[in-house]
Coordinates of C-alpha atoms and ligand atoms in Angstrom, one line a residue:
M24 CA 10.7 -19.4 -13.0
R25 CA 11.5 -16.1 -15.0
V26 CA 9.6 -13.2 -13.3
L27 CA 8.6 -9.9 -14.7
L28 CA 8.0 -7.5 -12.0
V29 CA 5.7 -4.0 -12.9
G30 CA 6.6 -0.4 -11.5
G31 CA 9.2 1.6 -10.4
G32 CA 8.6 2.6 -6.6
G33 CA 10.2 1.7 -3.4
R34 CA 7.3 -0.8 -3.5
E35 CA 8.4 -2.4 -5.9
H36 CA 12.1 -2.2 -4.6
A37 CA 11.4 -4.1 -2.0
L38 CA 9.0 -7.1 -4.0
A39 CA 12.6 -7.2 -6.0
L40 CA 14.9 -8.2 -3.2
G41 CA 12.1 -10.4 -1.7
L42 CA 12.0 -12.2 -5.1
V43 CA 15.8 -12.4 -5.7
R44 CA 15.9 -13.9 -2.6
D45 CA 13.6 -17.0 -3.8
P46 CA 16.0 -20.0 -4.7
G47 CA 12.9 -20.6 -7.2
V48 CA 13.2 -17.4 -9.0
S49 CA 16.1 -17.9 -11.5
A50 CA 15.3 -14.3 -13.3
L51 CA 14.3 -11.0 -12.5
I52 CA 13.6 -8.4 -15.0
A53 CA 11.8 -5.3 -14.0
A54 CA 9.6 -2.6 -15.9
P55 CA 10.7 0.6 -15.9
G56 CA 12.4 -0.1 -12.4
N57 CA 14.1 2.0 -11.4
P58 CA 18.2 2.1 -10.3
G59 CA 18.3 0.2 -6.7
I60 CA 16.0 -2.3 -8.7
A61 CA 18.7 -2.2 -11.2
E62 CA 21.1 -3.8 -8.8
V63 CA 19.5 -7.3 -8.7
A64 CA 17.2 -6.9 -12.1
E65 CA 17.2 -6.6 -15.5
L66 CA 15.5 -3.7 -16.4
R67 CA 13.8 -3.1 -19.3
A68 CA 11.5 0.2 -20.1
V69 CA 7.5 0.0 -20.5
T70 CA 4.5 2.2 -20.2
A71 CA 3.5 0.5 -17.1
T72 CA -0.3 1.3 -17.4
D73 CA -0.3 0.1 -21.0
P74 CA -1.9 -3.3 -21.1
A75 CA -0.7 -4.6 -24.6
A76 CA 2.5 -3.3 -24.2
V77 CA 3.2 -5.1 -21.0
A78 CA 1.8 -8.3 -22.3
A79 CA 4.3 -8.2 -25.2
L80 CA 7.0 -7.6 -23.0
A81 CA 5.8 -10.4 -21.1
V82 CA 5.7 -12.9 -24.1
E83 CA 8.8 -11.6 -25.4
T84 CA 10.5 -11.6 -22.2
A85 CA 9.4 -15.1 -21.4
A86 CA 7.5 -14.7 -18.1
D87 CA 6.4 -17.7 -16.2
L88 CA 4.9 -14.8 -13.8
V89 CA 4.6 -11.1 -14.3
V90 CA 3.9 -9.6 -10.6
I91 CA 2.2 -5.6 -10.8
G92 CA 3.1 -3.5 -8.2
P93 CA 1.5 0.0 -8.4
E94 CA -2.4 0.2 -8.3
A95 CA -2.5 2.8 -12.4
P96 CA -1.9 -0.5 -14.6
L97 CA -3.9 -2.9 -12.5
V98 CA -7.3 -0.2 -13.2
A99 CA -6.3 0.1 -16.3
G100 CA -6.3 -3.8 -17.2
V101 CA -2.8 -4.8 -17.6
A102 CA -3.4 -8.0 -16.0
D103 CA -6.5 -9.3 -17.7
A104 CA -4.3 -8.8 -21.3
V105 CA -1.4 -10.5 -19.8
R106 CA -3.6 -13.4 -18.8
A107 CA -5.2 -13.6 -22.2
K108 CA -1.5 -14.5 -23.3
G109 CA -2.0 -17.4 -21.3
I110 CA 1.0 -16.0 -18.5
A111 CA 0.5 -15.8 -15.2
V112 CA -0.2 -12.8 -13.2
F113 CA 0.0 -11.1 -9.8
G114 CA -3.0 -8.9 -9.6
P115 CA -6.8 -8.4 -9.9
S116 CA -8.3 -7.6 -13.0
G117 CA -9.6 -4.5 -13.9
A118 CA -13.1 -5.4 -12.9
A119 CA -11.8 -6.5 -9.4
A120 CA -8.9 -3.5 -9.3
Q121 CA -12.5 -1.2 -8.8
L122 CA -12.3 -2.0 -5.4
E123 CA -9.7 0.8 -5.3
G124 CA -10.2 2.7 -8.8
S125 CA -13.6 3.7 -6.9
K126 CA -14.0 4.6 -3.8
A127 CA -17.7 4.3 -4.8
F128 CA -17.4 0.6 -6.1
A129 CA -15.9 -0.3 -2.7
K130 CA -18.6 0.9 -0.5
D131 CA -21.0 -0.5 -2.7
V132 CA -19.4 -3.7 -2.6
M133 CA -18.9 -3.5 1.6
T134 CA -22.3 -3.0 1.6
A135 CA -23.3 -5.8 0.2
A136 CA -21.0 -7.8 2.0
G137 CA -21.8 -6.4 5.3
V138 CA -18.6 -5.6 6.0
P139 CA -18.1 -3.3 9.1
T140 CA -17.2 0.2 7.9
A141 CA -17.6 3.9 8.0
R142 CA -21.5 5.6 7.1
A143 CA -21.2 7.7 3.2
Y144 CA -22.8 9.1 1.3
V145 CA -21.4 9.3 -2.5
C146 CA -22.2 13.0 -3.6
T147 CA -21.7 14.8 -7.0
D148 CA -22.6 18.6 -6.1
E149 CA -22.6 20.8 -3.5
E150 CA -25.7 20.8 -1.9
S151 CA -26.1 17.1 -1.2
T152 CA -21.8 16.6 0.3
A153 CA -22.9 20.1 2.5
R154 CA -25.4 17.7 3.7
A155 CA -23.8 14.9 4.2
L156 CA -20.7 16.8 6.0
D157 CA -23.8 17.8 8.3
E158 CA -25.1 15.3 9.3
F159 CA -21.7 13.1 10.1
G160 CA -20.4 16.7 11.9
A161 CA -16.6 17.4 12.0
P162 CA -13.8 15.9 11.6
Y163 CA -15.2 15.9 8.2
V164 CA -13.7 13.2 5.7
V165 CA -14.3 13.7 1.8
K166 CA -12.7 11.3 -0.6
D167 CA -12.2 11.7 -4.6
D168 CA -13.8 8.9 -6.0
G169 CA -11.2 7.6 -8.7
L170 CA -7.4 6.8 -8.3
A171 CA -5.7 10.1 -6.5
A172 CA -2.1 8.2 -5.4
G173 CA -2.9 8.0 -1.8
K174 CA -3.6 11.8 -2.2
G175 CA -7.3 12.2 -2.6
V176 CA -8.2 11.7 0.8
V177 CA -9.2 15.3 3.4
V178 CA -10.1 15.3 6.4
T179 CA -10.3 18.0 8.6
D180 CA -12.4 19.9 11.0
D181 CA -12.6 23.4 8.4
R182 CA -16.4 22.8 6.8
S183 CA -15.6 25.4 3.2
A184 CA -11.9 23.4 3.1
A185 CA -14.0 20.1 3.0
L186 CA -16.5 21.7 1.1
A187 CA -13.5 23.1 -1.3
H188 CA -12.1 19.3 -1.8
A189 CA -15.3 18.6 -3.4
A190 CA -16.1 20.8 -5.4
E191 CA -12.3 20.2 -6.7
C192 CA -13.0 16.1 -7.1
G193 CA -16.3 16.6 -8.8
R194 CA -17.7 12.7 -7.4
V195 CA -16.5 12.8 -4.2
V196 CA -17.4 10.0 -1.3
V197 CA -18.5 11.8 2.0
E198 CA -18.0 9.9 5.0
E199 CA -18.0 9.9 9.0
F200 CA -14.5 9.8 11.0
L201 CA -14.0 7.0 12.4
A202 CA -11.7 7.4 15.5
G203 CA -8.5 4.6 16.2
P204 CA -5.3 3.3 15.4
E205 CA -4.9 2.2 11.5
V206 CA -3.4 -1.2 10.7
S207 CA -2.5 -2.2 7.5
L208 CA -3.5 -5.9 6.5
F209 CA -2.6 -7.2 3.2
V210 CA -4.2 -10.4 2.5
V211 CA -2.8 -12.9 -0.7
T212 CA -5.7 -14.5 -2.4
D213 CA -6.7 -16.2 -5.2
G214 CA -9.8 -15.4 -5.1
E215 CA -11.5 -17.8 -2.8
A216 CA -8.1 -19.1 -0.3
A217 CA -6.1 -16.1 2.0
L218 CA -3.1 -15.5 3.4
P219 CA -2.8 -13.0 5.8
L220 CA 0.0 -11.3 6.2
L221 CA 1.0 -9.5 9.0
P222 CA -0.5 -6.0 9.9
A223 CA 1.4 -3.4 9.9
Q224 CA 0.9 0.4 10.7
D225 CA 2.2 3.4 8.2
F226 CA 2.6 6.9 8.7
K227 CA 0.4 8.7 6.7
R228 CA 0.9 13.0 7.3
L229 CA 3.9 14.5 6.5
G230 CA 5.1 15.5 9.5
D231 CA 5.8 14.3 13.3
G232 CA 2.8 13.7 15.9
D233 CA 0.6 13.4 12.2
A234 CA 0.4 17.0 12.0
G235 CA 0.4 18.6 8.2
P236 CA -1.3 17.3 5.3
N237 CA -1.7 13.5 3.6
T238 CA 1.2 11.8 1.8
G239 CA 2.0 8.7 0.3
G240 CA 3.4 7.2 3.4
M241 CA 6.2 8.7 5.6
G242 CA 7.3 4.8 7.6
A243 CA 6.0 1.9 8.9
Y244 CA 6.5 -1.2 10.6
A245 CA 5.7 -4.2 11.9
P246 CA 4.6 -6.0 13.6
L247 CA 2.4 -5.1 15.4
P248 CA 2.3 -5.3 19.8
W249 CA -0.6 -3.4 20.6
A250 CA -2.8 -5.2 18.8
P251 CA -5.9 -7.3 19.4
T252 CA -5.0 -11.0 19.7
G253 CA -7.5 -12.8 17.2
L254 CA -7.9 -9.3 15.0
V255 CA -6.5 -11.0 11.8
D256 CA -8.9 -14.1 12.3
D257 CA -11.5 -11.3 12.7
V258 CA -10.5 -9.7 9.9
L259 CA -10.2 -12.7 7.4
R260 CA -13.9 -13.5 8.9
D261 CA -16.0 -10.4 8.9
V262 CA -14.1 -8.5 6.3
V263 CA -12.2 -10.2 3.7
H264 CA -13.5 -13.5 3.0
P265 CA -17.3 -11.8 2.8
T266 CA -15.6 -9.6 0.2
L267 CA -14.2 -12.4 -1.8
A268 CA -16.9 -13.9 -1.9
E269 CA -18.9 -11.3 -3.2
L270 CA -16.6 -10.1 -6.3
R271 CA -17.1 -14.1 -7.2
R272 CA -21.2 -13.4 -6.7
R273 CA -20.7 -10.5 -9.5
G274 CA -18.5 -12.9 -11.5
T275 CA -14.9 -10.8 -11.1
P276 CA -13.7 -13.0 -8.5
F277 CA -10.5 -11.0 -7.1
A278 CA -6.8 -12.7 -7.0
G279 CA -4.3 -11.0 -6.3
L280 CA -3.1 -8.6 -3.0
L281 CA -6.1 -7.3 -1.1
Y282 CA -4.7 -5.0 1.3
V283 CA -7.6 -4.0 4.1
G284 CA -6.9 -0.8 5.7
L285 CA -8.7 -0.9 9.0
A286 CA -9.4 1.9 11.5
M287 CA -9.6 -0.2 15.4
T288 CA -12.5 1.7 16.8
A289 CA -14.8 1.5 20.3
A290 CA -16.8 -0.7 18.0
G291 CA -14.1 -2.9 16.3
P292 CA -12.4 -3.0 13.6
R293 CA -14.0 -0.7 10.5
V294 CA -12.5 -1.0 6.8
I295 CA -11.1 2.3 6.1
E296 CA -10.6 1.6 2.2
F297 CA -9.4 -1.2 0.2
N298 CA -6.2 -1.4 -1.8
A299 CA -6.0 -3.8 -4.6
R300 CA -1.7 -4.2 -4.3
F301 CA 0.5 -3.7 -1.7
G302 CA 0.7 -1.2 0.4
D303 CA 4.3 1.2 0.4
P304 CA 5.8 1.6 2.1
E305 CA 4.2 -1.1 4.4
T306 CA 5.1 -3.5 2.2
Q307 CA 9.0 -2.7 2.9
V308 CA 8.9 -4.1 6.2
V309 CA 6.3 -6.8 5.8
L310 CA 8.3 -8.6 3.1
A311 CA 11.8 -7.9 5.2
L312 CA 10.0 -9.8 8.3
L313 CA 8.8 -12.6 5.9
E314 CA 11.3 -15.9 5.3
T315 CA 8.2 -17.7 2.6
P316 CA 10.1 -17.7 -0.3
L317 CA 8.2 -14.3 -2.0
G318 CA 8.1 -15.9 -6.1
G319 CA 6.5 -19.5 -4.8
L320 CA 3.4 -17.8 -2.7
L321 CA 2.5 -14.8 -5.6
H322 CA 2.9 -17.8 -8.1
A323 CA 0.4 -19.9 -5.8
A324 CA -2.0 -17.2 -5.9
A325 CA -1.9 -16.4 -9.8
T326 CA -2.6 -19.8 -10.5
G327 CA -5.4 -20.6 -8.3
T328 CA -3.5 -22.9 -5.7
L329 CA -3.4 -20.9 -2.5
A330 CA -5.5 -23.6 -0.9
E331 CA -2.1 -26.4 -1.1
H332 CA 0.3 -23.2 -0.5
P333 CA 2.5 -24.4 3.3
P334 CA 1.3 -21.6 6.2
L335 CA 3.8 -18.6 5.1
C336 CA 6.9 -18.4 7.9
W337 CA 7.9 -15.5 9.4
R338 CA 11.6 -13.7 11.4
D339 CA 11.5 -13.5 14.7
G340 CA 11.3 -9.5 15.6
A341 CA 10.6 -6.3 14.3
A342 CA 11.0 -4.3 11.1
V343 CA 10.7 -0.4 10.5
T344 CA 11.2 1.7 7.0
V345 CA 11.5 5.3 7.7
V346 CA 10.9 7.4 5.0
L347 CA 13.2 10.1 3.1
A348 CA 11.1 12.7 1.0
S349 CA 12.0 15.6 -1.6
A350 CA 12.4 19.6 -0.3
G351 CA 8.4 20.5 -1.0
Y352 CA 6.6 17.2 -0.6
P353 CA 4.2 16.7 -1.1
A354 CA 2.5 20.0 -2.3
A355 CA 5.3 20.3 -5.0
P356 CA 8.0 17.9 -4.6
R357 CA 11.8 19.2 -5.4
T358 CA 13.5 16.9 -8.1
G359 CA 17.1 16.5 -9.4
D360 CA 18.8 16.9 -6.0
V361 CA 22.4 14.5 -6.0
I362 CA 21.7 11.9 -3.4
T363 CA 25.1 10.7 -1.4
G364 CA 25.8 7.9 1.1
A365 CA 22.0 5.3 -0.3
D366 CA 24.6 2.5 -1.6
R367 CA 23.4 0.8 1.6
P368 CA 21.9 -2.5 2.0
G369 CA 18.3 -1.2 3.2
I370 CA 18.4 1.3 1.7
I371 CA 15.1 1.0 -0.4
H372 CA 14.8 3.6 -4.1
A373 CA 11.5 5.0 -4.8
G374 CA 12.0 8.3 -6.7
T375 CA 15.8 8.2 -7.6
A376 CA 16.9 8.0 -11.3
R377 CA 21.1 8.0 -12.8
R378 CA 22.3 10.7 -14.4
A379 CA 23.3 10.7 -17.7
G380 CA 27.2 10.9 -17.9
D381 CA 28.4 10.4 -14.5
G382 CA 25.7 8.1 -13.5
A383 CA 25.1 10.4 -10.1
L384 CA 22.4 9.6 -7.8
L385 CA 19.6 11.9 -8.3
S386 CA 16.4 12.6 -6.7
A387 CA 13.2 11.9 -9.3
G388 CA 10.3 12.1 -7.2
G389 CA 8.3 13.0 -4.0
R390 CA 9.2 10.2 -1.5
V391 CA 13.0 9.4 -2.6
L392 CA 14.1 6.0 -0.7
C393 CA 13.2 4.5 2.1
G394 CA 15.8 2.8 5.1
T395 CA 14.7 -0.3 6.2
A396 CA 16.0 -2.4 9.3
T397 CA 15.4 -5.2 11.1
G398 CA 16.2 -5.6 14.9
P399 CA 15.8 -8.4 17.7
D400 CA 12.5 -5.8 18.6
L401 CA 10.6 -2.8 17.3
A402 CA 13.4 -0.6 19.0
A403 CA 16.1 -1.8 17.2
A404 CA 14.8 -2.2 14.0
R405 CA 14.2 1.9 14.5
D406 CA 16.9 2.7 14.9
A407 CA 19.2 0.6 12.6
A408 CA 16.5 3.0 10.3
Y409 CA 16.9 5.7 11.2
A410 CA 20.9 4.8 11.5
L411 CA 20.4 4.1 7.5
V412 CA 18.6 7.2 6.7
D413 CA 21.0 9.8 8.8
G414 CA 23.7 8.4 6.5
V415 CA 21.6 9.7 3.3
K416 CA 22.2 13.4 2.3
L417 CA 19.9 15.1 0.2
A418 CA 19.1 18.8 0.3
G419 CA 16.1 20.2 1.2
S420 CA 15.5 16.5 2.4
Q421 CA 12.4 16.0 5.0
H422 CA 11.5 12.6 6.8
R423 CA 9.3 11.7 10.1
T424 CA 11.4 11.4 13.4
D425 CA 8.7 9.8 15.0
I426 CA 8.8 6.4 13.0
A427 CA 7.3 3.6 15.5
A428 CA 8.0 5.8 18.6
A429 CA 5.0 5.4 20.1
A430 CA 4.6 2.0 19.9
I431 CA 7.5 1.2 21.4
D432 CA 6.6 3.8 24.0
G433 CA 3.3 2.1 24.7
R434 CA 1.5 4.8 23.7
I435 CA -1.0 3.0 21.8
T436 CA -4.0 3.0 22.9
I437 CA -7.6 1.8 21.3
P438 CA -10.7 3.5 21.9
S439 CA -13.3 1.8 24.3
Ligands
LIG20 P1 -7.3 6.6 2.4 O1 -7.2 6.6 0.6 O2 -8.8 6.2 2.0 O3 -6.6 5.2 3.0 O4 -7.7 8.0 3.1 C1 -6.3 8.4 3.3 C2 -6.2 8.6 5.1 O5 -6.8 9.4 5.3 C3 -6.7 7.4 6.7 O6 -4.9 6.6 5.7 C4 -6.8 7.8 7.0 O7 -5.6 8.1 7.7 C5 -7.4 8.8 7.0 N1 -9.3 8.6 6.5 C6 -9.4 8.3 5.4 N2 -10.7 7.8 5.7 C7 -11.5 7.8 7.1 C8 -12.3 7.8 8.1 N3 -13.3 7.4 7.6 N4 -12.0 8.3 9.8 C9 -11.0 8.7 9.9 N5 -9.5 8.7 9.0 C10 -9.5 8.5 7.4

């Protein structure tokens, strides 16, 4: 099977490593890819959000399967254009990707499907925003309605900061604060059948102890030793299947990766958000533990044959990934700094580039790379991931020092 992978971040590097481990994958082409992906795939240039360009590349490269990593191409309808060429594609249609593309649409689907989530109002002016903020009280949660690369959400005790964010965004969802540890659950689906992957946890805030601004994600680990037994089955029953059924009912079935972001509240799991693709950096840890061949799994979802797919196999132990971000991230990431020490297995590239001429590795984005390691338990995986990151030199870089620490120390509790 020839696979075309669309995207060029850490998630796509992790997907690329998973795909080339699959003996059923005979060739991997990535567009646009990154210097890490270049080690395992042929790179092609493409504007990932241009449906006609990606579809033409899929035809030209004789792809049997196209895997779309990021959300922007999905929302732009790239999967539709590829499917129209008769090529199997892992990723939902533009209409179904609205589950991520619009927070208001996602809330509407959840309400119709009876999915447990935060109470919310869609607000477009200061008066309705203020009313919603006052009804829910602090901490205030204000979400940009549109795609914002994981950075459109403000959670704050400062009412004027909440109002200012709403004014900047225009159309927002204001919702009640959900207290409790968060879980990321990835579900591979063909629209009807659904196979859950291992639950993971990511770290959204920039600083240790969840201080500082929200980011795209600063690290992740899996599995979750503190997760209640039966969590995944409960979420499949109460969230995933009702949501898939509602989207089928609307004539826009969701096939691809349904990412369920949950808060484990005193009242049970509540959906914080849906995404229409693999999460970054949770993908790095989840795929590090997956033994089932990835290409075959994604192909089954893309071709409506997931019900016949064998159960997933996982390796024992745990995985941890630690993100190394550039100076100034997330507000104003500095790029163009030289990176050394990154040429080791387990280093996954996100925002990197090769300098023309000498080929030196440079930072080229906010989240630059991450160190991903597995081990017999979380503590061993954590130590190995930090050893990887500690070996990388990048001027002014930032990383959290407490990834997986609370789970290892048994400090995560679900409110009761
Ligand atoms: P989202 O983009 O919706 O995932 O939001 C980004 C982050 O903001 C989440 O991972 C949570 O940490 C936080 N967040 C979003 N919505 C809520 C909520 N209703 N209650 C508490 N935290 C939230």
